[in-house]
Tab-separated table of C-alpha atoms in Angstrom:
chain	number	residue	atom	x	y	z
A	1	UNK	CA	38.598	65.545	55.406
A	2	UNK	CA	37.404	64.699	58.513
A	3	UNK	CA	34.150	66.413	57.652
A	4	UNK	CA	33.806	63.528	54.547
A	5	UNK	CA	34.773	60.519	56.755
A	6	UNK	CA	31.976	61.565	59.712
A	7	UNK	CA	29.035	62.128	57.303
A	8	UNK	CA	30.785	58.595	55.537
A	9	UNK	CA	30.649	57.091	59.126
A	10	UNK	CA	27.363	58.844	59.874
A	11	UNK	CA	25.555	57.335	56.072
A	12	UNK	CA	26.426	54.031	56.944
A	13	UNK	CA	24.852	54.005	60.656
A	14	UNK	CA	21.503	55.170	58.604
A	15	UNK	CA	21.325	52.510	56.243
A	16	UNK	CA	22.402	49.536	58.915
A	17	UNK	CA	19.368	51.070	60.286
A	18	UNK	CA	17.448	50.923	57.487
A	19	UNK	CA	18.448	47.040	57.185
A	20	UNK	CA	17.652	45.758	60.756
A	21	UNK	CA	14.214	47.240	60.277
A	22	UNK	CA	13.611	45.360	57.526
A	23	UNK	CA	14.615	41.879	58.260
A	24	UNK	CA	11.821	40.689	60.617
A	25	UNK	CA	10.580	37.395	60.465
A	26	UNK	CA	7.357	36.112	60.927
A	27	UNK	CA	6.830	35.095	64.536
A	28	UNK	CA	9.229	37.605	65.822
A	29	UNK	CA	8.074	39.670	69.159
A	30	UNK	CA	8.361	43.267	67.541
A	31	UNK	CA	6.030	46.444	68.654
A	32	UNK	CA	3.239	48.346	66.971
A	33	UNK	CA	2.209	51.785	67.814
A	34	UNK	CA	3.808	50.827	71.254
A	35	UNK	CA	1.931	47.760	71.505
A	36	UNK	CA	4.273	44.164	72.065
A	37	UNK	CA	2.326	41.340	69.335
A	38	UNK	CA	3.082	37.961	68.666
A	39	UNK	CA	2.017	35.863	65.471
A	40	UNK	CA	2.557	32.576	64.882
A	41	UNK	CA	3.545	31.683	61.045
A	42	UNK	CA	0.976	30.953	58.827
A	43	UNK	CA	-2.526	30.635	61.188
A	44	UNK	CA	-2.670	34.272	61.074
A	45	UNK	CA	-3.898	33.458	64.973
A	46	UNK	CA	-2.056	35.703	67.725
A	47	UNK	CA	-0.704	33.911	70.650
A	48	UNK	CA	-3.326	35.263	72.982
A	49	UNK	CA	-6.019	33.972	71.217
A	50	UNK	CA	-7.133	30.561	71.906
A	51	UNK	CA	-8.393	28.593	68.507
A	52	UNK	CA	-11.489	26.169	68.112
A	53	UNK	CA	-8.924	23.245	68.036
A	54	UNK	CA	-7.047	24.263	71.626
A	55	UNK	CA	-6.435	20.930	74.075
A	56	UNK	CA	-8.977	23.020	77.122
A	57	UNK	CA	-11.471	22.267	74.564
A	58	UNK	CA	-10.578	18.483	72.981
A	59	UNK	CA	-11.044	17.127	76.931
A	60	UNK	CA	-14.267	19.000	77.460
A	61	UNK	CA	-15.599	17.282	74.428
A	62	UNK	CA	-14.195	13.583	75.996
A	63	UNK	CA	-16.644	14.358	79.194
A	64	UNK	CA	-20.154	14.860	79.284
A	65	UNK	CA	-22.346	14.280	82.898
A	66	UNK	CA	-25.036	11.770	83.705
A	67	UNK	CA	-26.595	10.448	86.576
A	68	UNK	CA	-26.236	7.370	88.546
A	69	UNK	CA	-28.683	6.214	91.036
A	70	UNK	CA	-28.510	5.391	93.991
A	71	UNK	CA	-30.720	4.227	97.209
A	72	UNK	CA	-31.418	6.050	100.658
A	73	UNK	CA	-30.502	5.029	103.713
A	74	UNK	CA	-34.077	3.821	104.355
A	75	UNK	CA	-34.561	1.441	101.289
A	76	UNK	CA	-37.397	3.675	100.030
A	77	UNK	CA	-36.002	5.643	96.974
A	78	UNK	CA	-33.462	6.394	94.084
A	79	UNK	CA	-31.442	9.369	94.750
A	80	UNK	CA	-29.945	10.581	91.907
A	81	UNK	CA	-25.996	11.905	92.085
A	82	UNK	CA	-24.120	13.989	89.148
A	83	UNK	CA	-21.266	12.237	87.867
A	84	UNK	CA	-18.850	13.912	85.234
A	85	UNK	CA	-16.838	10.517	83.091
A	86	UNK	CA	-14.740	10.346	80.366
A	87	UNK	CA	-15.722	9.056	76.922
A	88	UNK	CA	-11.440	8.921	76.145
A	89	UNK	CA	-11.251	5.556	77.712
A	90	UNK	CA	-14.060	4.136	76.162
A	91	UNK	CA	-17.872	3.583	75.550
A	92	UNK	CA	-20.036	5.962	77.375
A	93	UNK	CA	-22.495	3.018	78.401
A	94	UNK	CA	-19.452	1.604	80.268
A	95	UNK	CA	-18.054	4.407	81.311
A	96	UNK	CA	-21.551	4.748	83.431
A	97	UNK	CA	-21.928	1.865	85.319
A	98	UNK	CA	-17.969	1.941	86.587
A	99	UNK	CA	-18.937	5.148	87.478
A	100	UNK	CA	-22.333	3.842	89.615
A	101	UNK	CA	-19.821	0.838	90.721
A	102	UNK	CA	-17.858	3.274	92.518
A	103	UNK	CA	-20.480	4.290	94.938
A	104	UNK	CA	-21.298	6.686	97.075
A	105	UNK	CA	-19.888	8.575	99.948
A	106	UNK	CA	-22.535	11.380	99.949
A	107	UNK	CA	-24.844	11.333	103.332
A	108	UNK	CA	-27.934	10.109	103.356
A	109	UNK	CA	-27.305	7.313	100.273
A	110	UNK	CA	-26.205	4.452	101.007
A	111	UNK	CA	-24.525	2.088	98.479
A	112	UNK	CA	-25.708	-1.838	96.954
A	113	UNK	CA	-24.060	-3.255	94.693
A	114	UNK	CA	-21.511	-5.461	96.625
A	115	UNK	CA	-18.401	-3.914	96.179
A	116	UNK	CA	-16.953	-7.115	95.784
A	117	UNK	CA	-18.577	-6.675	91.930
A	118	UNK	CA	-16.644	-6.549	88.505
A	119	UNK	CA	-18.624	-5.062	85.624
A	120	UNK	CA	-17.890	-7.553	82.909
A	121	UNK	CA	-18.969	-6.023	79.754
A	122	UNK	CA	-21.707	-3.394	78.627
A	123	UNK	CA	-23.230	-3.731	75.149
A	124	UNK	CA	-26.168	-2.841	73.245
A	125	UNK	CA	-28.703	-3.955	70.942
A	126	UNK	CA	-31.501	-1.414	69.274
A	127	UNK	CA	-32.952	-0.045	72.896
A	128	UNK	CA	-31.713	-2.662	74.917
A	129	UNK	CA	-28.466	-1.933	76.915
A	130	UNK	CA	-27.489	-5.478	78.097
A	131	UNK	CA	-25.035	-5.307	81.183
A	132	UNK	CA	-22.793	-8.151	82.183
A	133	UNK	CA	-22.175	-8.671	86.177
A	134	UNK	CA	-19.945	-11.206	87.950
A	135	UNK	CA	-21.501	-13.781	89.658
A	136	UNK	CA	-20.374	-11.963	92.757
A	137	UNK	CA	-23.092	-9.497	92.310
A	138	UNK	CA	-25.431	-12.430	93.387
A	139	UNK	CA	-22.544	-14.103	95.973
A	140	UNK	CA	-22.208	-11.364	97.944
A	141	UNK	CA	-25.734	-9.372	97.753
A	142	UNK	CA	-27.210	-9.540	101.357
A	143	UNK	CA	-30.312	-7.603	101.198
A	144	UNK	CA	-34.364	-8.505	100.906
A	145	UNK	CA	-36.693	-7.692	98.813
A	146	UNK	CA	-36.045	-4.292	99.249
A	147	UNK	CA	-32.430	-4.249	98.503
A	148	UNK	CA	-33.388	-6.183	94.689
A	149	UNK	CA	-35.122	-4.047	93.732
A	150	UNK	CA	-33.053	-1.323	94.478
A	151	UNK	CA	-29.371	-1.932	92.894
A	152	UNK	CA	-31.751	-3.237	89.587
A	153	UNK	CA	-33.254	-0.001	90.259
A	154	UNK	CA	-30.265	1.986	90.318
A	155	UNK	CA	-28.828	0.151	86.981
A	156	UNK	CA	-31.363	-0.078	85.451
A	157	UNK	CA	-32.241	3.521	85.852
A	158	UNK	CA	-28.484	4.274	85.573
A	159	UNK	CA	-28.502	2.858	82.295
A	160	UNK	CA	-31.908	4.387	80.723
A	161	UNK	CA	-31.119	7.698	81.608
A	162	UNK	CA	-29.543	7.734	78.084
A	163	UNK	CA	-32.069	8.772	76.090
A	164	UNK	CA	-31.683	5.378	73.355
A	165	UNK	CA	-31.763	2.872	75.997
A	166	UNK	CA	-35.686	2.075	76.725
A	167	UNK	CA	-34.749	-1.573	78.141
A	168	UNK	CA	-31.345	-3.274	80.307
A	169	UNK	CA	-31.510	-6.695	80.479
A	170	UNK	CA	-28.886	-7.872	83.473
A	171	UNK	CA	-26.630	-10.201	82.720
A	172	UNK	CA	-24.555	-12.950	85.373
A	173	UNK	CA	-21.743	-14.065	84.042
A	174	UNK	CA	-22.907	-13.167	80.178
A	175	UNK	CA	-25.721	-15.326	81.068
A	176	UNK	CA	-29.343	-14.286	81.627
A	177	UNK	CA	-30.162	-15.301	84.966
A	178	UNK	CA	-34.287	-15.510	86.593
A	179	UNK	CA	-33.381	-13.089	89.798
A	180	UNK	CA	-30.393	-11.937	91.763
A	181	UNK	CA	-31.605	-13.027	95.062
A	182	UNK	CA	-35.677	-14.422	94.744
A	183	UNK	CA	-37.361	-11.606	94.629
A	184	UNK	CA	-37.434	-10.211	91.234
A	185	UNK	CA	-37.702	-11.533	87.953
A	186	UNK	CA	-34.446	-10.555	85.731
A	187	UNK	CA	-35.438	-13.117	82.975
A	188	UNK	CA	-36.254	-10.464	80.420
A	189	UNK	CA	-34.866	-6.913	79.816
A	190	UNK	CA	-36.656	-4.041	82.429
A	191	UNK	CA	-37.656	-0.870	81.725
A	192	UNK	CA	-37.056	2.830	83.503
A	193	UNK	CA	-38.351	2.238	86.797
A	194	UNK	CA	-39.673	5.523	87.744
A	195	UNK	CA	-41.746	4.537	90.690
A	196	UNK	CA	-38.482	4.385	93.289
A	197	UNK	CA	-37.326	8.191	92.249
A	198	UNK	CA	-38.414	11.526	93.936
């Protein structure tokens, strides 16, 4: 009698083991050929893989490398500085001008745009960018003819770094101005000022 009970108990244990082995659900961690694996239900992507729409790739797509320009400390030329701008908060043109207004702390370079200056807006029509500054740009500018050329050149060359921008019109409080300090004619859009570069 005891023998039959042992056989019956053994059979029940085996049946339970078989049923348990077949009850795995998608997304559970299991062992295949001795290797731990995990598969996300419905995606066909294992947990160790990164899909093309991963947050890291999306974040990278929201930034771009540009060049902004600052005068050298001798006031003889403009030096390009690489900056990474974020595109998540607006357009690339506005982001580029904001990066320029942040200023530089690099050795051998100087800031020419007065720190009180505010960027009011940047708009693009055709191949021309219209960069609108607060009147602080004029009010707090203290340079001479060379300084004015460097300031204008830093704005113009930063914006024309975008291949689609050929000309830049500087505005003050939404209006065209003839000049900033009496040395350069700003009444019409300006093209890239390559003579200020290396």
